[in-house]
PDB file of C-alpha atoms and ligand atoms in Angstrom:
ATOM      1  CA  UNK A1202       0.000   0.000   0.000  1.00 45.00           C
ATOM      2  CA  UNK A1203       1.814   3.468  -1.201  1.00 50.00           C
ATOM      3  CA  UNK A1204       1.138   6.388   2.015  1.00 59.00           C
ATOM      4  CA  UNK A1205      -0.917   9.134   0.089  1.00 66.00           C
ATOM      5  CA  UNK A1206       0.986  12.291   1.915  1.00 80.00           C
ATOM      6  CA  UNK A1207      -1.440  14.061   3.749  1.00 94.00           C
ATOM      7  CA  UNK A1208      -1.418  18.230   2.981  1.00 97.00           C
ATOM      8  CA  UNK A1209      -1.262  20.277   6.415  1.00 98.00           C
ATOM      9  CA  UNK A1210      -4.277  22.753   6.479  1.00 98.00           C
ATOM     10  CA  UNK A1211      -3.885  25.721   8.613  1.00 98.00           C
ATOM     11  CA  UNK A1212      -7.434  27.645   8.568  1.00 98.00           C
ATOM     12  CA  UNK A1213      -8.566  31.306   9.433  1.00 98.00           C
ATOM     13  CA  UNK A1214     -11.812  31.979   9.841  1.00 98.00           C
ATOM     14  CA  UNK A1215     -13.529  35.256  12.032  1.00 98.00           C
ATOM     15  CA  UNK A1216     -17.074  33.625  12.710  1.00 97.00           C
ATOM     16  CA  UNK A1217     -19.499  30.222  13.186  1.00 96.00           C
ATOM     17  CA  UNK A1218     -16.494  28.159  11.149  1.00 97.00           C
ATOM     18  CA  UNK A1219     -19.432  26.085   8.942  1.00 97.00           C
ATOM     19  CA  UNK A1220     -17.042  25.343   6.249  1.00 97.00           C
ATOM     20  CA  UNK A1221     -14.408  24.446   8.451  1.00 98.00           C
ATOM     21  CA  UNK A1222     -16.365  21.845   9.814  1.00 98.00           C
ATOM     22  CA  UNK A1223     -17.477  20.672   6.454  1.00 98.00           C
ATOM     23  CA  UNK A1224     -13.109  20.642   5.791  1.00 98.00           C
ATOM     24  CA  UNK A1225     -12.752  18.935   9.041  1.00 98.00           C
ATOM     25  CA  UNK A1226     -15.457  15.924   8.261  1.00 98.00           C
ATOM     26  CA  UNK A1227     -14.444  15.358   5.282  1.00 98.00           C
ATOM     27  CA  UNK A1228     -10.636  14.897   6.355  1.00 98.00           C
ATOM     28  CA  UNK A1229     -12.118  12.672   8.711  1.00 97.00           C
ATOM     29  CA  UNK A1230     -14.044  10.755   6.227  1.00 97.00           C
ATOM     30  CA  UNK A1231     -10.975   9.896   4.854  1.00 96.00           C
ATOM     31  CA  UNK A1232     -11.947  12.376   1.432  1.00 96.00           C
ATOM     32  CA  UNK A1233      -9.483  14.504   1.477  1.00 97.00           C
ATOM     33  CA  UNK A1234      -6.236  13.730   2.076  1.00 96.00           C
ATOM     34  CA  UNK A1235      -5.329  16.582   4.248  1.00 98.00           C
ATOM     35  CA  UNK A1236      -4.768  17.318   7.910  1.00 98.00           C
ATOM     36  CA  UNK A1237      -5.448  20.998   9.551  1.00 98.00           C
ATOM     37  CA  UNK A1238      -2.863  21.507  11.340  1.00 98.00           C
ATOM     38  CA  UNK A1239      -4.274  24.948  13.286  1.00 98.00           C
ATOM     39  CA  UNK A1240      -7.126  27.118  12.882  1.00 98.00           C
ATOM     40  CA  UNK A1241      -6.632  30.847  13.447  1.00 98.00           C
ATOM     41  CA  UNK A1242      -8.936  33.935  14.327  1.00 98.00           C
ATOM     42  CA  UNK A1243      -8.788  37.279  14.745  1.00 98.00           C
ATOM     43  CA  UNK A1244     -11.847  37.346  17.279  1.00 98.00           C
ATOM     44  CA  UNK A1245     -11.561  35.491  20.617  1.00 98.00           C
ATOM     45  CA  UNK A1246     -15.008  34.556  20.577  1.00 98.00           C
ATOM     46  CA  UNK A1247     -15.599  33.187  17.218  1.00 98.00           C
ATOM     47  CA  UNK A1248     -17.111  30.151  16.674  1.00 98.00           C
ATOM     48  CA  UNK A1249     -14.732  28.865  14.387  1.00 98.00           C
ATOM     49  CA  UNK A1250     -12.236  28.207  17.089  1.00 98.00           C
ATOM     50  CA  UNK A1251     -14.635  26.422  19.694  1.00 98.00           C
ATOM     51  CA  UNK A1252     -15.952  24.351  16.739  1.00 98.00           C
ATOM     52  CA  UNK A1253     -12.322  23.376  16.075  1.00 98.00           C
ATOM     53  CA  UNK A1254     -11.394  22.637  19.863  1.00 98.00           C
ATOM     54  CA  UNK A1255     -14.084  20.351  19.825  1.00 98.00           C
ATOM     55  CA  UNK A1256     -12.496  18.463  17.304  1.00 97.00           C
ATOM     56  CA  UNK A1257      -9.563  18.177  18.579  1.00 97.00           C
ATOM     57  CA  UNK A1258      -7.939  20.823  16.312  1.00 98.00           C
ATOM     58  CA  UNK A1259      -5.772  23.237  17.788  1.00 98.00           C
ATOM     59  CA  UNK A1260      -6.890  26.608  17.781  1.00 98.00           C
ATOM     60  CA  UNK A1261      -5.585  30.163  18.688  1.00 98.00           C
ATOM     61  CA  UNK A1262      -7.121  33.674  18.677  1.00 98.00           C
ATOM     62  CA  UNK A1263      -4.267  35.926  17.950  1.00 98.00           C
ATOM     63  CA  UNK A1264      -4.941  39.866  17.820  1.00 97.00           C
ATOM     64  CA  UNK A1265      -5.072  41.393  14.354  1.00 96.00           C
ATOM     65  CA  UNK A1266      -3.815  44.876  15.995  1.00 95.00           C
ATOM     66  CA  UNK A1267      -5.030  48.398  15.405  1.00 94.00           C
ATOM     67  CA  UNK A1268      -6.342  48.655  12.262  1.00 95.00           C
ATOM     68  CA  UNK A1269     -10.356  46.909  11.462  1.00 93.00           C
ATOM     69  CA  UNK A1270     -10.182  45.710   8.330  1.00 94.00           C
ATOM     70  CA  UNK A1271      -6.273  44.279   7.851  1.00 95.00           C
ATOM     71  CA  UNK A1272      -3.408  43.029   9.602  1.00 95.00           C
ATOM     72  CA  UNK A1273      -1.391  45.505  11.437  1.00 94.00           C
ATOM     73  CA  UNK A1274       2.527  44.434  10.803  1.00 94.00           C
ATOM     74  CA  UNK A1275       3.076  42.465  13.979  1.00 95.00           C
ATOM     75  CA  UNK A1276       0.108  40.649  13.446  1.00 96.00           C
ATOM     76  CA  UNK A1277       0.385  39.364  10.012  1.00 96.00           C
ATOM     77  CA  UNK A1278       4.429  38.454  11.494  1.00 96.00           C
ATOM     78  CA  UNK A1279       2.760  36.708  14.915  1.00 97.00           C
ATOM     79  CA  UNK A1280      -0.124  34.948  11.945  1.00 98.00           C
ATOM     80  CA  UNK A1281       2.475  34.018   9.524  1.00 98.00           C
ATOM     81  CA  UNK A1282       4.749  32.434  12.641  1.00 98.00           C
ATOM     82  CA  UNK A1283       2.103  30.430  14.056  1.00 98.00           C
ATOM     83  CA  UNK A1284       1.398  29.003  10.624  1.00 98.00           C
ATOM     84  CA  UNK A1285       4.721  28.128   9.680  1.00 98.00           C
ATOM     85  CA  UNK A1286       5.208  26.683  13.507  1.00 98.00           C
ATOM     86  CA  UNK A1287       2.468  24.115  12.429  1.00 98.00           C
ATOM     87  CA  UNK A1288       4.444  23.051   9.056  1.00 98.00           C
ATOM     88  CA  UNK A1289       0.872  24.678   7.147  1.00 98.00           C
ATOM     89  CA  UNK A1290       1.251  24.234   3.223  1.00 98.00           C
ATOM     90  CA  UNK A1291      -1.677  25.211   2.316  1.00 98.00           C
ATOM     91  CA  UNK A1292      -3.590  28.423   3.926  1.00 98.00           C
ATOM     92  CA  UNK A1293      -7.417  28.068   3.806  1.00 98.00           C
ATOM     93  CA  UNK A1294      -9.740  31.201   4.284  1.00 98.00           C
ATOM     94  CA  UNK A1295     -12.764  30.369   5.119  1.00 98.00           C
ATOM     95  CA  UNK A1296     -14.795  33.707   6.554  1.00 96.00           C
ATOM     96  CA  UNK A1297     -11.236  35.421   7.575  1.00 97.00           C
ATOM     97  CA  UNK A1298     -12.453  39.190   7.504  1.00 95.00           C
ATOM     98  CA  UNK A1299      -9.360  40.553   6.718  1.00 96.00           C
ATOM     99  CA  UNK A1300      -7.317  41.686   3.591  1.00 93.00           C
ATOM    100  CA  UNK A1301      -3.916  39.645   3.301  1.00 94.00           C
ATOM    101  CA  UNK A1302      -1.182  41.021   1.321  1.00 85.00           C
ATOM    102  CA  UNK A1303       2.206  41.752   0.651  1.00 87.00           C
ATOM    103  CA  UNK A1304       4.624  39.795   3.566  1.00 94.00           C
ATOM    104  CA  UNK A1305       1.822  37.238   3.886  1.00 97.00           C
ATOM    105  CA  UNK A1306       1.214  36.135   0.385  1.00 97.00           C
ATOM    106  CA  UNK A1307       4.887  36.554  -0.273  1.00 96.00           C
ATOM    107  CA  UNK A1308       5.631  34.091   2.920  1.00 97.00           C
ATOM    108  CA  UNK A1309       2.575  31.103   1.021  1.00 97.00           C
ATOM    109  CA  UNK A1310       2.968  32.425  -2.424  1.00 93.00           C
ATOM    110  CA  UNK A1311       0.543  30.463  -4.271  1.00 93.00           C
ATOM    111  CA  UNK A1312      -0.633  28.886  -1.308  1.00 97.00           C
ATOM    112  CA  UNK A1313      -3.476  30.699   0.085  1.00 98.00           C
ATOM    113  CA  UNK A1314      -7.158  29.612  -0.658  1.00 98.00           C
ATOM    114  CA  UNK A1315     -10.798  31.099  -0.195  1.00 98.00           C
ATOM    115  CA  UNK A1316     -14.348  30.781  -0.802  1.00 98.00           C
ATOM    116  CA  UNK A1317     -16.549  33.603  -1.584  1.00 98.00           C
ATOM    117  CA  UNK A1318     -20.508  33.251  -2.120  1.00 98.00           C
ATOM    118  CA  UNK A1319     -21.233  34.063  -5.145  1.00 98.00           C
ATOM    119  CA  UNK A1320     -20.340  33.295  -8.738  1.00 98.00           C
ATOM    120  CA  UNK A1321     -16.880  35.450  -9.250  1.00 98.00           C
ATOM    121  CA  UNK A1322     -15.845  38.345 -11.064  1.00 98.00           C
ATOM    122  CA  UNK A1323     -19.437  38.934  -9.899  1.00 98.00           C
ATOM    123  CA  UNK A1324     -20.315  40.401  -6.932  1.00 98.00           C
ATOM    124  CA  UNK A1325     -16.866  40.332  -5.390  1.00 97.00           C
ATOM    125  CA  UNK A1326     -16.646  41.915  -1.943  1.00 95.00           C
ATOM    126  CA  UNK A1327     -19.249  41.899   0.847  1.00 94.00           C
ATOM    127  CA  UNK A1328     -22.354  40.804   1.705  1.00 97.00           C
ATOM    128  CA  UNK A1329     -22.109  38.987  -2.470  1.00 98.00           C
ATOM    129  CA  UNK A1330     -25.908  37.352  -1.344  1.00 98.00           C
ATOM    130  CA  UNK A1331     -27.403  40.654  -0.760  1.00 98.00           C
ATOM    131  CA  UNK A1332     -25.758  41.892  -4.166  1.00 98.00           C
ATOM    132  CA  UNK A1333     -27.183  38.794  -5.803  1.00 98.00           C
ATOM    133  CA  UNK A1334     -30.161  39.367  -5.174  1.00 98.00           C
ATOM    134  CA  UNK A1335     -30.426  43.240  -5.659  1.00 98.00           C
ATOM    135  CA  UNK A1336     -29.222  42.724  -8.982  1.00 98.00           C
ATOM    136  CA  UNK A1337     -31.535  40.345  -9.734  1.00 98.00           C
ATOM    137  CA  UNK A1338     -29.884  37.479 -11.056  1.00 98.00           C
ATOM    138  CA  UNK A1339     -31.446  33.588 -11.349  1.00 98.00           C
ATOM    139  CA  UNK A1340     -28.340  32.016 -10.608  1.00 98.00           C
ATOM    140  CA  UNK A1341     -25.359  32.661  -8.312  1.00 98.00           C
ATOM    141  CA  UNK A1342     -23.434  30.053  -6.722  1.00 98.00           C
ATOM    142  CA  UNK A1343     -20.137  30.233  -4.884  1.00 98.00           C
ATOM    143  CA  UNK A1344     -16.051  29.925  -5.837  1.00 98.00           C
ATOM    144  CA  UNK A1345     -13.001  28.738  -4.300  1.00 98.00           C
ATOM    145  CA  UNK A1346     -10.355  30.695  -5.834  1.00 98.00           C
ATOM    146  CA  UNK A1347      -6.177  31.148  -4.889  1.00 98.00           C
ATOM    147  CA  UNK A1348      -5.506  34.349  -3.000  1.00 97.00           C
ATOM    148  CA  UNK A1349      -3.731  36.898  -5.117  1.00 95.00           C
ATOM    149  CA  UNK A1350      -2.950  41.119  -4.236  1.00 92.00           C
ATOM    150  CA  UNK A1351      -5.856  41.867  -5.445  1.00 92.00           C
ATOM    151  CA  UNK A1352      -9.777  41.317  -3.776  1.00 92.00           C
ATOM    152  CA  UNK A1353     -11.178  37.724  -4.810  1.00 95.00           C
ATOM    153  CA  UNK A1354      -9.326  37.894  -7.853  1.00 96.00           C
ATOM    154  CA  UNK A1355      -7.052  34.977  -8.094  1.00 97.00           C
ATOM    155  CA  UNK A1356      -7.550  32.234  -9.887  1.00 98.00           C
ATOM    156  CA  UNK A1357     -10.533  29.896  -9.650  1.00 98.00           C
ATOM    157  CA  UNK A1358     -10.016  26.545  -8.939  1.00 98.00           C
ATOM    158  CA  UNK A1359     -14.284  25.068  -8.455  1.00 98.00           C
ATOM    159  CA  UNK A1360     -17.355  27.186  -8.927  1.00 98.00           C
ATOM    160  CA  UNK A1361     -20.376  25.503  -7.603  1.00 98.00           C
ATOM    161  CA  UNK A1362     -23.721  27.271  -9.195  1.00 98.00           C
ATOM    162  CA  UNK A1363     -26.981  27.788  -6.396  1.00 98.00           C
ATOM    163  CA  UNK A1364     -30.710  28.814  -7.991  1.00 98.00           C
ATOM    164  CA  UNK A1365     -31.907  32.223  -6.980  1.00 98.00           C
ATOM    165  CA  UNK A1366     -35.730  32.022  -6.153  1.00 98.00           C
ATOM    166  CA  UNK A1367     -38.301  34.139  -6.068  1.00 98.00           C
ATOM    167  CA  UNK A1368     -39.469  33.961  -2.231  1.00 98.00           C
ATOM    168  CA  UNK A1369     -35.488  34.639  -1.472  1.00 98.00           C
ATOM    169  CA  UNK A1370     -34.572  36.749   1.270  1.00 98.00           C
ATOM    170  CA  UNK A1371     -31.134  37.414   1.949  1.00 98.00           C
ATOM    171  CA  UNK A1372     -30.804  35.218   4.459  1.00 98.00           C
ATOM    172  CA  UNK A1373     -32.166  32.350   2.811  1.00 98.00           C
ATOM    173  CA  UNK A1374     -30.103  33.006  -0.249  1.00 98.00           C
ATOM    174  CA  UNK A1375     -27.035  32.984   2.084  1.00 98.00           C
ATOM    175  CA  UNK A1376     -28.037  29.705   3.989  1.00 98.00           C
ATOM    176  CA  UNK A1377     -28.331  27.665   0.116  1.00 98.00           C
ATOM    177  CA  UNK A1378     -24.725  29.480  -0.928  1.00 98.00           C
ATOM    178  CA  UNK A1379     -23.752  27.800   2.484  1.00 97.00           C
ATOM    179  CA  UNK A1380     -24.676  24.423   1.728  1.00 98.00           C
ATOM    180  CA  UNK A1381     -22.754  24.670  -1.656  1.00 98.00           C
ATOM    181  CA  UNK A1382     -19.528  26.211  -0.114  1.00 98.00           C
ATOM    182  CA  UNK A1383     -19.778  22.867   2.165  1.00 97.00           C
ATOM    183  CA  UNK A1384     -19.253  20.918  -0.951  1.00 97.00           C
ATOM    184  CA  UNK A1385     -17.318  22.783  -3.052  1.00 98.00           C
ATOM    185  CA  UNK A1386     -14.464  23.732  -0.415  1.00 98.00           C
ATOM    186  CA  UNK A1387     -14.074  19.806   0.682  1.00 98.00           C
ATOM    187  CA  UNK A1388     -13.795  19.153  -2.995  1.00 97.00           C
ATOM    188  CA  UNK A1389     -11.460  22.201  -4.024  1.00 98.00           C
ATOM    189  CA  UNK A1390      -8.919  21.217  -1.296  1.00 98.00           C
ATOM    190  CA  UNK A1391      -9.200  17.416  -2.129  1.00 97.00           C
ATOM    191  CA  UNK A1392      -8.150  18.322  -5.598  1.00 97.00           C
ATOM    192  CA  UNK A1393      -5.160  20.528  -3.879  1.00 97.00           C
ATOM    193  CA  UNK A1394      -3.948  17.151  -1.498  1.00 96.00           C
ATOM    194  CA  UNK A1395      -3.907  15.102  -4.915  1.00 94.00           C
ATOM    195  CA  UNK A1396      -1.745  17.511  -6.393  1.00 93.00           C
ATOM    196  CA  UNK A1397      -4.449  17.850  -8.923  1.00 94.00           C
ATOM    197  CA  UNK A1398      -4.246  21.651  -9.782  1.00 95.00           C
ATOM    198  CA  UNK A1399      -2.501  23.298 -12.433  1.00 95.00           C
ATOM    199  CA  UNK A1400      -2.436  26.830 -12.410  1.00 95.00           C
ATOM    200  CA  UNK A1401      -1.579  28.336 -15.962  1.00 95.00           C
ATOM    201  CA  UNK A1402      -1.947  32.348 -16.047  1.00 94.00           C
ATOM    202  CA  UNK A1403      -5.526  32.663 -14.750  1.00 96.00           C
ATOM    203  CA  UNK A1404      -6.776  29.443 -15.580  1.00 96.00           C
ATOM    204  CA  UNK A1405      -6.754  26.283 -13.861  1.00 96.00           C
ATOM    205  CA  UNK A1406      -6.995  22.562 -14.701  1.00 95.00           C
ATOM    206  CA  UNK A1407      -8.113  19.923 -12.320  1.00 92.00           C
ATOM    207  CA  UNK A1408      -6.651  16.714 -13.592  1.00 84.00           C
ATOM    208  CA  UNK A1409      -6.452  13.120 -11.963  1.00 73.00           C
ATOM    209  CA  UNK A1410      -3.537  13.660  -9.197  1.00 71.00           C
ATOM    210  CA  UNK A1411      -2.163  10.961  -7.243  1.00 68.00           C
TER     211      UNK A1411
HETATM  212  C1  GRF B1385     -18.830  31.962   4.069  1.00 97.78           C
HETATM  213  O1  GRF B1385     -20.136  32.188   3.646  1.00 97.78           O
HETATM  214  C2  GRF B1385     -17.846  32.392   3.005  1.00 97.78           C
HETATM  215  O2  GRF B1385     -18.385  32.461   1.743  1.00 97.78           O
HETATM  216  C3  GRF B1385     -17.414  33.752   3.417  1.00 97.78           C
HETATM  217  O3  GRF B1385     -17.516  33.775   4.816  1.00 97.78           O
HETATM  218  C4  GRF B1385     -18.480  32.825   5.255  1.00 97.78           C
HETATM  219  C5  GRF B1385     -17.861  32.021   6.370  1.00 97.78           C
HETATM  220  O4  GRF B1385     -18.795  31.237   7.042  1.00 97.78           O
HETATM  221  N1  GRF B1385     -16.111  34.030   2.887  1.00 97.78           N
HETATM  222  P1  GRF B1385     -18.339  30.147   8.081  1.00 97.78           P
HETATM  223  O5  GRF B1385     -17.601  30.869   9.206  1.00 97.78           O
HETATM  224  O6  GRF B1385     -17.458  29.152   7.377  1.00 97.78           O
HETATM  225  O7  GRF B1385     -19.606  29.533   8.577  1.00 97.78           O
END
């Protein structure tokens, strides 16, 4: 029997940490061939890391510093410590709140993941749901893309469509984006632990792997 290497997952999420659970069964389900090695937040509270401790996983809070919607310098240096610290290959974002750039992305160039809720280029940004359904689209989805300078602009690696309907509110838009992500993440990051992604200038290829 030949030892499929298992990727090391280090996860930062600010709030209930739904997809990391969906990550974090599915490792466990033997699906993807990856271990998460830490999860990160920048709030104390967050669900994210209680969810995690649950499991088993460890899981730190570590201050993001003075500014609300980035690192400040010592953070992203304390963030990009802890990660390497836990031998993480492959950063997942999954609800982190804040921008990462420069040293960061520099430190996992190529390496840094996240999901966004709806069907990208649209609706990059916040709230993508609510913009969904202002716009009035009939389908928007979600998309795991890599992490480049720019905001959820990298290259996609799985796009998962989602139905708009008519009685949607925003919050039931949201929840059936949700249920997607849960899917689409496990199955973007089990392509990544194969070694199944090629990235060629913006495009992507998801072959057979190991
Ligand atoms: C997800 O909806 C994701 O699209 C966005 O942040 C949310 C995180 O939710 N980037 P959770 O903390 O994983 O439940």
């Amino acid at each position: 029997m030949t030892d499929v290497k298992q990727l090391r997952l280090g996860i930062l999420g600010s709030g209930k940490g739904s997809n990391m659970v969906a990550i974090a069964d599915a490792v466990a389900a033997g699906t993807v061939p990856a271990v998460i090695a830490v999860v990160l937040s920048d709030v104390a509270e967050a669900g994210i890391l209680e969810r995690a401790r649950e499991r088993g996983i460890r899981a730190e809070f570590i201050a993001p510093g003075k500014f609300r919607t980035k690192l400040d310098e010592a953070a992203e240096m304390a963030y990009i410590a802890a990660l390497q610290a836990a031998q993480v290959e492959v950063v997942v974002l999954a609800g982190f709140m804040r921008i990462l750039k420069g040293e960061f992305l520099r430190a996992f160039a190529n390496r840094v993941i996240n999901i966004h809720p709806s069907l990208l280029p649209s609706f990059p940004g916040l709230e993508a749901w609510r913009q969904a359904l202002d716009y009035g689209v009939k389908v928007t989805g979600c998309t795991v893309h890599f992490v480049d300078q720019g905001i959820d602009t990298g290259p996609i690696i799985v796009q998962q469509t989602v139905p708009v309907l008519d009685d949607d509110t925003p919050v039931s838009l949201h929840e059936r984006i949700q249920q997607a992500e849960r899917v689409a993440y496990p199955a973007a990051i089990a392509a990544l632990a194969r070694g199944a992604v090629t990235v060629r200038g913006r495009r992507t290829t998801l072959g057979q792997g190991r």
